[in-house]
Tab-separated table of C-alpha atoms and ligand atoms in Angstrom:
chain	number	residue	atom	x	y	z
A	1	UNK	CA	32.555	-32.818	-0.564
A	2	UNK	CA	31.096	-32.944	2.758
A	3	UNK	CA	27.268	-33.119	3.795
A	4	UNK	CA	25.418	-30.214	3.283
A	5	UNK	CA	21.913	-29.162	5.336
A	6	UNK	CA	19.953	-26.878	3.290
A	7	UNK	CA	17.563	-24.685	5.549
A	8	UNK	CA	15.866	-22.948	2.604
A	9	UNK	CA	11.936	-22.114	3.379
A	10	UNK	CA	11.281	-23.048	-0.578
A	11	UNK	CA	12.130	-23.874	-2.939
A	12	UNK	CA	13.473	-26.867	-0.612
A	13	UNK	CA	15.363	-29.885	0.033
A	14	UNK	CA	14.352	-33.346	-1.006
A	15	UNK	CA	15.125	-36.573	0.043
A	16	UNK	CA	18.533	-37.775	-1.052
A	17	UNK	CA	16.803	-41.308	-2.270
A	18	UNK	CA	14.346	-39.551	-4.310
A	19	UNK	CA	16.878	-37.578	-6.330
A	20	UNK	CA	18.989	-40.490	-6.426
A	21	UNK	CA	15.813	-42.850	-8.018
A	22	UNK	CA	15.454	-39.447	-10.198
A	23	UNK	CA	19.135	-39.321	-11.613
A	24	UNK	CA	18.588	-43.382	-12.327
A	25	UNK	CA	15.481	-43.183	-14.172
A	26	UNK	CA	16.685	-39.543	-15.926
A	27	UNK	CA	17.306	-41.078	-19.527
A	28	UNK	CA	15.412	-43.957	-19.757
A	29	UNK	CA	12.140	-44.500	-17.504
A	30	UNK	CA	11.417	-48.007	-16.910
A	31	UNK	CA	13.086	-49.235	-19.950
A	32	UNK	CA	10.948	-46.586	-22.248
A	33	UNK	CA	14.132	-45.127	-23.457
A	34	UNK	CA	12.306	-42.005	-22.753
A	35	UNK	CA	12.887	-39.323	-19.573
A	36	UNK	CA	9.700	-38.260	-18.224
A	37	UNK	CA	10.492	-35.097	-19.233
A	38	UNK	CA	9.957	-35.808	-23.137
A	39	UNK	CA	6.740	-38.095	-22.301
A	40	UNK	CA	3.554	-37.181	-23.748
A	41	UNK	CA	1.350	-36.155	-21.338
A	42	UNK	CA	-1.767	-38.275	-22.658
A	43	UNK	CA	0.842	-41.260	-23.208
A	44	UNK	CA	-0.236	-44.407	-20.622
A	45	UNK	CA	3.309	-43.796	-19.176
A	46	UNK	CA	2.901	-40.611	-18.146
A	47	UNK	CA	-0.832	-41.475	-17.028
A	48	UNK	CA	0.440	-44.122	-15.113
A	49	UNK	CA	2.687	-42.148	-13.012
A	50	UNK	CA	0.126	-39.303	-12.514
A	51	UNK	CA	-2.169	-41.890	-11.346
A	52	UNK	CA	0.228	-43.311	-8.428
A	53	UNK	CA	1.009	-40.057	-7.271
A	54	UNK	CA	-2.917	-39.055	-6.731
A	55	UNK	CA	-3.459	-42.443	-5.173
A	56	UNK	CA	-0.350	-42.372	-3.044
A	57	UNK	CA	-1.518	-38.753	-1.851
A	58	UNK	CA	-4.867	-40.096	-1.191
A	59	UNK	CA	-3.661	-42.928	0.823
A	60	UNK	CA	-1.406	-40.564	2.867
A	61	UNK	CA	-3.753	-38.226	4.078
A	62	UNK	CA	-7.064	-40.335	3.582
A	63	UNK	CA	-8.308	-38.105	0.890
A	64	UNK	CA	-12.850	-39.134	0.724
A	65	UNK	CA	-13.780	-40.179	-2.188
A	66	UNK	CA	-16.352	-36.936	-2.607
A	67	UNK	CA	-12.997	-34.836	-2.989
A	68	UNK	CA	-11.092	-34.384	-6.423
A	69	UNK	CA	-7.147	-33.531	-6.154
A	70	UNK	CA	-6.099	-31.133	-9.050
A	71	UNK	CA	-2.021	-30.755	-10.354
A	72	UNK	CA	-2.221	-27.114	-11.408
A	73	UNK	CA	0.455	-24.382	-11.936
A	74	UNK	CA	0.625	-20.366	-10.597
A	75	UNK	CA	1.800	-21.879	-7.142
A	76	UNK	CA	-0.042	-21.141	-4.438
A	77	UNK	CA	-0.509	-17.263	-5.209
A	78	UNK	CA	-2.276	-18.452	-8.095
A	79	UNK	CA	-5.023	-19.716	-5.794
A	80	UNK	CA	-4.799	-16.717	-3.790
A	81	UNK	CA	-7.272	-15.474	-6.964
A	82	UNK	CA	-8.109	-19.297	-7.839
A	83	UNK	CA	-10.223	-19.334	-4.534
A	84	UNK	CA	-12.524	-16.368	-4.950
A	85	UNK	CA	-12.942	-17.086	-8.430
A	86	UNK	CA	-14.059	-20.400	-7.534
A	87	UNK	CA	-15.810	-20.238	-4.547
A	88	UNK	CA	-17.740	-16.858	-4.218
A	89	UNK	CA	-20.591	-18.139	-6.700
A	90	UNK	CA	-23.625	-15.886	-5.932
A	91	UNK	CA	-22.332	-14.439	-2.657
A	92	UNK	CA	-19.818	-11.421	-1.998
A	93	UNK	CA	-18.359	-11.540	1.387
A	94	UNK	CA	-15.328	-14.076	1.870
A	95	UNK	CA	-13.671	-14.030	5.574
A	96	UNK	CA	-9.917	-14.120	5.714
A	97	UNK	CA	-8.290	-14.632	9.097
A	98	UNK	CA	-4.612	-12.671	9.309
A	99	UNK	CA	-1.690	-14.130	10.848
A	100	UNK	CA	1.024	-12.902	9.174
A	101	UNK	CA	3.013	-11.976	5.433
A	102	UNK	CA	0.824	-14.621	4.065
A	103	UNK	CA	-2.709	-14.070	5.118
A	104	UNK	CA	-2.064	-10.315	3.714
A	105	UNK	CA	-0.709	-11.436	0.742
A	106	UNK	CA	-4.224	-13.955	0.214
A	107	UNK	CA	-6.431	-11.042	1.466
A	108	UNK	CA	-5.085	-8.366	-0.964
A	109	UNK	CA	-5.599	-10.627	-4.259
A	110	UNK	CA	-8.913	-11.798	-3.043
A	111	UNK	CA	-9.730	-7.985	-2.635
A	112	UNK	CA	-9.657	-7.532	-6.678
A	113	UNK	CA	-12.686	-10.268	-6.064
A	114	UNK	CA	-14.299	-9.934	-2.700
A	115	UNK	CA	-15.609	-8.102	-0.107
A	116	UNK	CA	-13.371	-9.396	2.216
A	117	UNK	CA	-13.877	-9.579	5.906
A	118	UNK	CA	-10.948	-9.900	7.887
A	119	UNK	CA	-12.678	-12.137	10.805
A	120	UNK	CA	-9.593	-12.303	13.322
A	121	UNK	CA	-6.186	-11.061	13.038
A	122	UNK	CA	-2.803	-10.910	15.124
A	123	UNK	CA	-1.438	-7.949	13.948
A	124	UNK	CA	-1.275	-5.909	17.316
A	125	UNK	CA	0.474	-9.258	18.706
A	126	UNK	CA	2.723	-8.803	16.136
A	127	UNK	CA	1.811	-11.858	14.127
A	128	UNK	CA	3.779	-13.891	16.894
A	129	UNK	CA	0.177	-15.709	17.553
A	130	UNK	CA	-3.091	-17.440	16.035
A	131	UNK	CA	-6.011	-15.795	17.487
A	132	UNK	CA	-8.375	-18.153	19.607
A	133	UNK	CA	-11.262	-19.228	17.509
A	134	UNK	CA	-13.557	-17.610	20.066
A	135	UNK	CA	-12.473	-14.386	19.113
A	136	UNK	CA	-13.422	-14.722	15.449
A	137	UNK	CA	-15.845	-12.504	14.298
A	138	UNK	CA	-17.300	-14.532	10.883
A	139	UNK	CA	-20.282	-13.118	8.502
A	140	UNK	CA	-23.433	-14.918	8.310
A	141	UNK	CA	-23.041	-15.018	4.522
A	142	UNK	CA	-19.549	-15.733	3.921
A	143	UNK	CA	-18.965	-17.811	1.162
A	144	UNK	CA	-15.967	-19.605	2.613
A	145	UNK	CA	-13.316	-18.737	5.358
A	146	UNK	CA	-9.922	-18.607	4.158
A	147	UNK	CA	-6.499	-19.563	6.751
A	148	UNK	CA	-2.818	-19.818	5.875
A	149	UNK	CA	-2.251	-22.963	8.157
A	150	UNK	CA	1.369	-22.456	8.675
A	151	UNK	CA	3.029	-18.808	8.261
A	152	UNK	CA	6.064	-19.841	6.383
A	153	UNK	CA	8.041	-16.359	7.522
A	154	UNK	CA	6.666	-15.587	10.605
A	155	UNK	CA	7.088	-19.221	11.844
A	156	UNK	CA	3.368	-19.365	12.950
A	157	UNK	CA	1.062	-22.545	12.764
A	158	UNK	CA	-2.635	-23.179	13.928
A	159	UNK	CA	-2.338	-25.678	16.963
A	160	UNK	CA	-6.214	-26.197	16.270
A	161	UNK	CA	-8.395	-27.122	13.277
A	162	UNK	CA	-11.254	-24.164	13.056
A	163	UNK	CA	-14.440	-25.081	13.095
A	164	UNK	CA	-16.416	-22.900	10.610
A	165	UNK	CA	-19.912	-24.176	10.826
A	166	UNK	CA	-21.405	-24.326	7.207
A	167	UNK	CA	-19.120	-21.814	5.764
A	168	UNK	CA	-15.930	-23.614	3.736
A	169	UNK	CA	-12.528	-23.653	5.907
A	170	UNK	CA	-10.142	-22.952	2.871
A	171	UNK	CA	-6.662	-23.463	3.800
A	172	UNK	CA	-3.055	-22.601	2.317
A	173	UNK	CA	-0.908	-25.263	3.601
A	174	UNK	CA	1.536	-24.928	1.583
A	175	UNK	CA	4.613	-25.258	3.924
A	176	UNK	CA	2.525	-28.260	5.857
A	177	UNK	CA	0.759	-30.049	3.950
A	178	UNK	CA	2.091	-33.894	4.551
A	179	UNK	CA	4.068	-32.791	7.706
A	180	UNK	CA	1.630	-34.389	9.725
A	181	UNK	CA	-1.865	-36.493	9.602
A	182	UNK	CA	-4.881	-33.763	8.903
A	183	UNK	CA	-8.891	-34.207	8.779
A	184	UNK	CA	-8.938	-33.724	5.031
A	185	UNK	CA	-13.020	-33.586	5.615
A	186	UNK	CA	-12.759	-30.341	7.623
A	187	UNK	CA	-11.559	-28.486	4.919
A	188	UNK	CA	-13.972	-27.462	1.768
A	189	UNK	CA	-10.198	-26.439	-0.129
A	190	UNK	CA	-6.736	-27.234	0.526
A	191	UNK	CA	-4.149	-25.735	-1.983
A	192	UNK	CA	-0.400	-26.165	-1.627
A	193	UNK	CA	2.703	-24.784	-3.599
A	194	UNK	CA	5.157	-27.878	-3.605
A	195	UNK	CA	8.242	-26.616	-3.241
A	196	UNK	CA	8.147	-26.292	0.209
A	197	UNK	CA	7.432	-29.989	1.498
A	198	UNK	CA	6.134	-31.720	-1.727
A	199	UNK	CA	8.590	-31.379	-4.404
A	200	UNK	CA	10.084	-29.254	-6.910
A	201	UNK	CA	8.804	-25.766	-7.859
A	202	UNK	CA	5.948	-25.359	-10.561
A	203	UNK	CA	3.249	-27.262	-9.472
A	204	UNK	CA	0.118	-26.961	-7.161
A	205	UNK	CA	-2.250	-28.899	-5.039
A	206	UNK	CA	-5.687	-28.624	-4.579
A	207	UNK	CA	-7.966	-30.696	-2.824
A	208	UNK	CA	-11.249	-29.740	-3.277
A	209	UNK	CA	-14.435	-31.327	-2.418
A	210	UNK	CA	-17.406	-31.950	-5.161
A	211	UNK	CA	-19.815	-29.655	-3.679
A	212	UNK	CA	-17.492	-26.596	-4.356
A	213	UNK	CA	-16.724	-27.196	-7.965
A	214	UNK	CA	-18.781	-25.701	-11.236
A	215	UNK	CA	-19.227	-22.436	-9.109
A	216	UNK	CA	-16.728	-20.302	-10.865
A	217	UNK	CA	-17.948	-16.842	-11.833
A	218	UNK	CA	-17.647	-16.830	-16.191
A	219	UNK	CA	-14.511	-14.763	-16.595
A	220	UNK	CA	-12.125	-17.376	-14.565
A	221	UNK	CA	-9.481	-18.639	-16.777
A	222	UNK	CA	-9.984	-22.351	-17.641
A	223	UNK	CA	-6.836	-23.378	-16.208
A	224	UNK	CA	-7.868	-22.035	-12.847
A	225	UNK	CA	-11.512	-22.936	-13.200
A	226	UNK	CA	-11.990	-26.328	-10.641
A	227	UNK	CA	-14.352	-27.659	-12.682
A	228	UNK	CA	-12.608	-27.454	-16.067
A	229	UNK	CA	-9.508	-29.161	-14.520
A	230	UNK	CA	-11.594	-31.582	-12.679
A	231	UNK	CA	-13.132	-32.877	-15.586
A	232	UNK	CA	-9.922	-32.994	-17.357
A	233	UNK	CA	-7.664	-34.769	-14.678
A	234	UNK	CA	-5.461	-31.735	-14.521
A	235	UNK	CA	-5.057	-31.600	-18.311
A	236	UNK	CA	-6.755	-28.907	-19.452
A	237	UNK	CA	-3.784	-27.710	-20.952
A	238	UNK	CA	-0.233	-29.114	-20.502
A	239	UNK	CA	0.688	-29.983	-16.638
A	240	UNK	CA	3.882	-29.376	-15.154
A	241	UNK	CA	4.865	-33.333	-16.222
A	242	UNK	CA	8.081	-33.468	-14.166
A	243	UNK	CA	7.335	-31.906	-11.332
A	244	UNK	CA	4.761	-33.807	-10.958
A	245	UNK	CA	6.406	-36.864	-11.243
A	246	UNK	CA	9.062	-36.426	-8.806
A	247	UNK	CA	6.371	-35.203	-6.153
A	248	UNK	CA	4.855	-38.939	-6.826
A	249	UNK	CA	8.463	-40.322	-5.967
A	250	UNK	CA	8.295	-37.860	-2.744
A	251	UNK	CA	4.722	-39.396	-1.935
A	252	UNK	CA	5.999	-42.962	-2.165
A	253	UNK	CA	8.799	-42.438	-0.357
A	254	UNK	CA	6.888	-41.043	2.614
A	255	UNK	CA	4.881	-43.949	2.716
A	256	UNK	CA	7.580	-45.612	2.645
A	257	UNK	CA	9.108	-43.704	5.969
A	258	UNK	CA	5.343	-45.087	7.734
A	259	UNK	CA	3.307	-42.025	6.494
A	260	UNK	CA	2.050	-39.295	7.726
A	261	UNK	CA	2.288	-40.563	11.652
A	262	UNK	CA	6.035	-41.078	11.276
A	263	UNK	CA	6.757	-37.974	9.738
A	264	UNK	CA	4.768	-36.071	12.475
A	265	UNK	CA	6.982	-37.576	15.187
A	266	UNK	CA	9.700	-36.860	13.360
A	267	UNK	CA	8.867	-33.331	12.624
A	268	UNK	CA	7.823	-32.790	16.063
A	269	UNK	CA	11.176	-33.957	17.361
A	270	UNK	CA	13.116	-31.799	15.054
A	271	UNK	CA	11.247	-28.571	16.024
A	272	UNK	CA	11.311	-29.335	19.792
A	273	UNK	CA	15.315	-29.484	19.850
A	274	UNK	CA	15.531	-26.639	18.041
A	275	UNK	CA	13.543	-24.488	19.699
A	276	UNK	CA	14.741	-26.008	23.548
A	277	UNK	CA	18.140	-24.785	22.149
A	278	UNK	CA	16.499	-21.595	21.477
A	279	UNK	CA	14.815	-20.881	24.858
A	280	UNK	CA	17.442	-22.138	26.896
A	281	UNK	CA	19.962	-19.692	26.161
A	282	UNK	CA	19.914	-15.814	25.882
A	283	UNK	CA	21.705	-15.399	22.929
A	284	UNK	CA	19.365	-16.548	20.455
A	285	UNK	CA	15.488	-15.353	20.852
A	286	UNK	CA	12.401	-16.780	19.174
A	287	UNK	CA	9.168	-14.427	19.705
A	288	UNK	CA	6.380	-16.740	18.752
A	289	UNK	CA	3.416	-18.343	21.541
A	290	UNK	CA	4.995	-21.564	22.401
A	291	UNK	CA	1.760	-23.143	21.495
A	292	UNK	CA	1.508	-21.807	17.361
A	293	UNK	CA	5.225	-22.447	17.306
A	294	UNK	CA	5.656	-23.854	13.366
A	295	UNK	CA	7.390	-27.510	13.480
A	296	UNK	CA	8.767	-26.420	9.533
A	297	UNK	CA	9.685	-23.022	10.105
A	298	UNK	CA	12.010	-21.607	12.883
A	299	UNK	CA	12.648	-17.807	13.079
A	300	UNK	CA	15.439	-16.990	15.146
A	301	UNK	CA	17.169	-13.952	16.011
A	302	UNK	CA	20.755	-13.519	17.582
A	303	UNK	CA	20.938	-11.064	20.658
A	304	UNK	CA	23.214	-8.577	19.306
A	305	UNK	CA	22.389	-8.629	14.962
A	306	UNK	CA	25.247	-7.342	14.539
A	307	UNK	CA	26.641	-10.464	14.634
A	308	UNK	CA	23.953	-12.007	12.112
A	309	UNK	CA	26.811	-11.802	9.294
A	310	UNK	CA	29.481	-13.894	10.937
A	311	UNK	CA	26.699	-16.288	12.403
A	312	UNK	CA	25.471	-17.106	8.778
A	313	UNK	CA	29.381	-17.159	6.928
A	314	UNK	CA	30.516	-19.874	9.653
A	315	UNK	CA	27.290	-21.665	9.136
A	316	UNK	CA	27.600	-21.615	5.568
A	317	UNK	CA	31.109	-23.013	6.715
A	318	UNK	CA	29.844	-25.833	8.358
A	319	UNK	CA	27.396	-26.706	5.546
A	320	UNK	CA	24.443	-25.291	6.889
A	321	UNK	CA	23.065	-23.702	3.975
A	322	UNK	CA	20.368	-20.825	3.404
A	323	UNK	CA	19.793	-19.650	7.220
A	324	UNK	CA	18.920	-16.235	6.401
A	325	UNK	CA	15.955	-15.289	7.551
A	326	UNK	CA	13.128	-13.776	4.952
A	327	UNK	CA	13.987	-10.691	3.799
A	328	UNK	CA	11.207	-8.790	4.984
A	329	UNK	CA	12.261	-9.569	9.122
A	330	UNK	CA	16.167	-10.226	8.914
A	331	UNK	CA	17.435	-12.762	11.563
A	332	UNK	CA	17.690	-16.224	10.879
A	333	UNK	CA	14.890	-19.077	9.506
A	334	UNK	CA	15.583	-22.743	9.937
A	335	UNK	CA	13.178	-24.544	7.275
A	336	UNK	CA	12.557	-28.078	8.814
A	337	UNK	CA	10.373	-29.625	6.261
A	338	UNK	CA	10.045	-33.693	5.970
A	339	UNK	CA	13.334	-34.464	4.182
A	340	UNK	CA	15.290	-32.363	6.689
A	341	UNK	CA	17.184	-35.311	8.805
A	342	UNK	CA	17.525	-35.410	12.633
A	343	UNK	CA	21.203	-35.086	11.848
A	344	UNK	CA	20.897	-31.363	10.146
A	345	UNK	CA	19.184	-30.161	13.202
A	346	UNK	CA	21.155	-31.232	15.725
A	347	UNK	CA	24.337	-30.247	13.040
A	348	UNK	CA	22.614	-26.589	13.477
A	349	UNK	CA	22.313	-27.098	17.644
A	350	UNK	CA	25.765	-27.727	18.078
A	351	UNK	CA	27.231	-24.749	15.503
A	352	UNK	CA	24.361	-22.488	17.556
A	353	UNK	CA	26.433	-23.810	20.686
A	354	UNK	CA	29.813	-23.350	19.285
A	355	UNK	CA	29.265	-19.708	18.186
A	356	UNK	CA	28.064	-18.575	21.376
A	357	UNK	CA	30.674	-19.541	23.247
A	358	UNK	CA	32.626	-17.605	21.270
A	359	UNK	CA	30.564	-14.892	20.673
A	360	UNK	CA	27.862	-14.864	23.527
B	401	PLP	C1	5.553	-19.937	-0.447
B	401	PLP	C2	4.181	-19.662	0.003
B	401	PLP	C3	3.221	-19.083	-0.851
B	401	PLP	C4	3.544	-18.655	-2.267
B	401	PLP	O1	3.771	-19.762	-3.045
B	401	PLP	P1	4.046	-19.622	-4.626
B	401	PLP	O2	4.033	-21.050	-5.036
B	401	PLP	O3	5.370	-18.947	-4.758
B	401	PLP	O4	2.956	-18.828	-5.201
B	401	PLP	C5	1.946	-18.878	-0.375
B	401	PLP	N1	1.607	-19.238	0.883
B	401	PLP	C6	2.495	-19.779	1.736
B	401	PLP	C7	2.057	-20.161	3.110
B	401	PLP	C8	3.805	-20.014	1.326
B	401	PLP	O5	4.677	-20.572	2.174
């Protein structure tokens, strides 16, 4: 069979070594006899591997101390009720910045919480933009400010970090995270689904720093409450074991690419051909400010959509898998995350090339 790219927003592709050291350990995890799939979860083996993969995480984005990471399930729409729940305490008013499908998707749960306040938004641009931070209009008494860091459908990332004075900056990075160095300490709560650049589907990260746990109002679930699952290392009921293990394989193997540094060059590269390709021709269009352009998710549209059918059949052809664009816009998506190689993008380039000239 020959190589296939898989473009797919999430869940995603992996690295081929990972699934490879996966397949080799399936039946029998360093000599246990056991897969890590039939492990105990209080067992020292499993504890051992949930241990790397927190201090491999840690290393790669220089996680302080006064943060805890959590492994929790309900993806990152479970946090989209996991962060008011958490973090209102005594106040009422959360501010919510909109860019896009999932900012409105955040601000709608948080509603059955919070009085939200929806600070800044792009939605007469379109949600082809992130609005300047000058324009944000934040309450006094805000218990947090809440951003989706990279738009996974509308292809729209912050170029900046906001600065949110004492108010919490929570973010959902959940098509980002680990796609290039951050300032973990500018962020009160980070929360990723991993299926997009972690690992498989089924479990979440949060990073969330000491100050904003053990606020939870009483009615929060336990296995959504920080401070339960703090104080339990993530086992306040079963975790999602293998998931979480084979995001520890994707952790080590990053580090093992020259962290988070390497990957952003990498990344960057990737998304700069692509989009290059993009502008310099008038068959394909991409509508978002050059400068929030997402490096892990390229929206594209063809000219003339009625050729959107062939374009995506002789991809599939070539091996260039899952190019349909969400749903909810049509077009096409390229998905670049970390363990999409050079090779698949400039694979893409030169089928975008191809079926111009035949079709353009
Ligand atoms: C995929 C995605 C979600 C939803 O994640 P689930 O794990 O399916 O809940 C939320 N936010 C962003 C930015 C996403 O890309």
């Amino acid at each position: 069979m020959s190589r296939i790219f898989n473009f797919s927003a999430g869940p995603a592709m992996l690295p081929e070594v990972v699934l490879e050291r996966a397949q080799s350990e399936m039946l029998d995890w360093h000599g246990t006899g056991m897969s890590v799939m039939e492990m105990s979860h209080r067992g020292k083996e499993f504890l051992s591997i949930a241990d790397k993969a927190e201090s491999d995480l840690r290393a790669l984005l220089s996680i302080p101390d006064n943060y805890r990471v959590l492994f929790l399930q309900g993806g990152a729409s479970g946090q989209f009720a996991g962060v008011p729940m958490n973090l209102l305490g005594d106040k009422r008013i959360a501010d919510y910045i909109n860019t896009g499908a999932w900012s409105k998707k955040a601000i709608a749960e948080a509603k059955k919480y919070a009085q939200v306040n929806v600070a800044a938004s792009s939605e007469a641009e379109n949600f082809t933009t992130v609005p300047a931070q000058d324009q944000w209009q934040l309450s006094d008494d805000a218990a947090y400010v809440h951003i989706t860091s990279n738009e996974t459908i509308g292809g729209v990332e912050y170029p900046f970090t906001p600065d949110t004075g004492d108010r919490p900056l929570v973010a959902d990075m959940s098509s980002t995270l680990l796609s290039r160095p951050i300032d973990v300490m500018r962020y009160g709560v980070i929360y990723a689904g991993a299926q997009k650049n972690i690992g498989p589907a089924g479990l979440t990260i949060v990073i969330v720093r000491d100050d904003l746990i053990g606020h939870a109002r009483v009615e929060t679930p336990s296995v959504i409450d920080y401070r339960v699952q703090a104080e339990a290392g993530s086992m306040s009921n079963t975790p999602p074991t293998y998931s979480w293990y084979i995001a520890g394989l994707v952790f080590q193997w990053i580090r093992q690419q020259g962290g988070l540094a390497s990957m952003s060059a990498l990344n960057q590269r990737k998304a700069e051909s692509l989009y290059a390709a993009i502008d310099a021709s008038d068959f394909y269009q991409n509508p978002v400010d050059p400068n929030c352009r997402s490096w892990m998710n390229v929206p594209f549209t063809l000219a003339d959509d009625t050729l959107d059918k062939t374009f995506l059949e002789g991809a599939e052809q070539a091996g260039l898998m899952f190019l349909k664009g969400h749903r909810s816009v049509g077009g096409m998506r390229a998905s670049l995350y970390n363990a999409m190689p050079e090779e698949g993008v400039r694979a893409l380039i030169d089928y975008m090339h191809i079926f111009e000239q035949q079709h353009g």
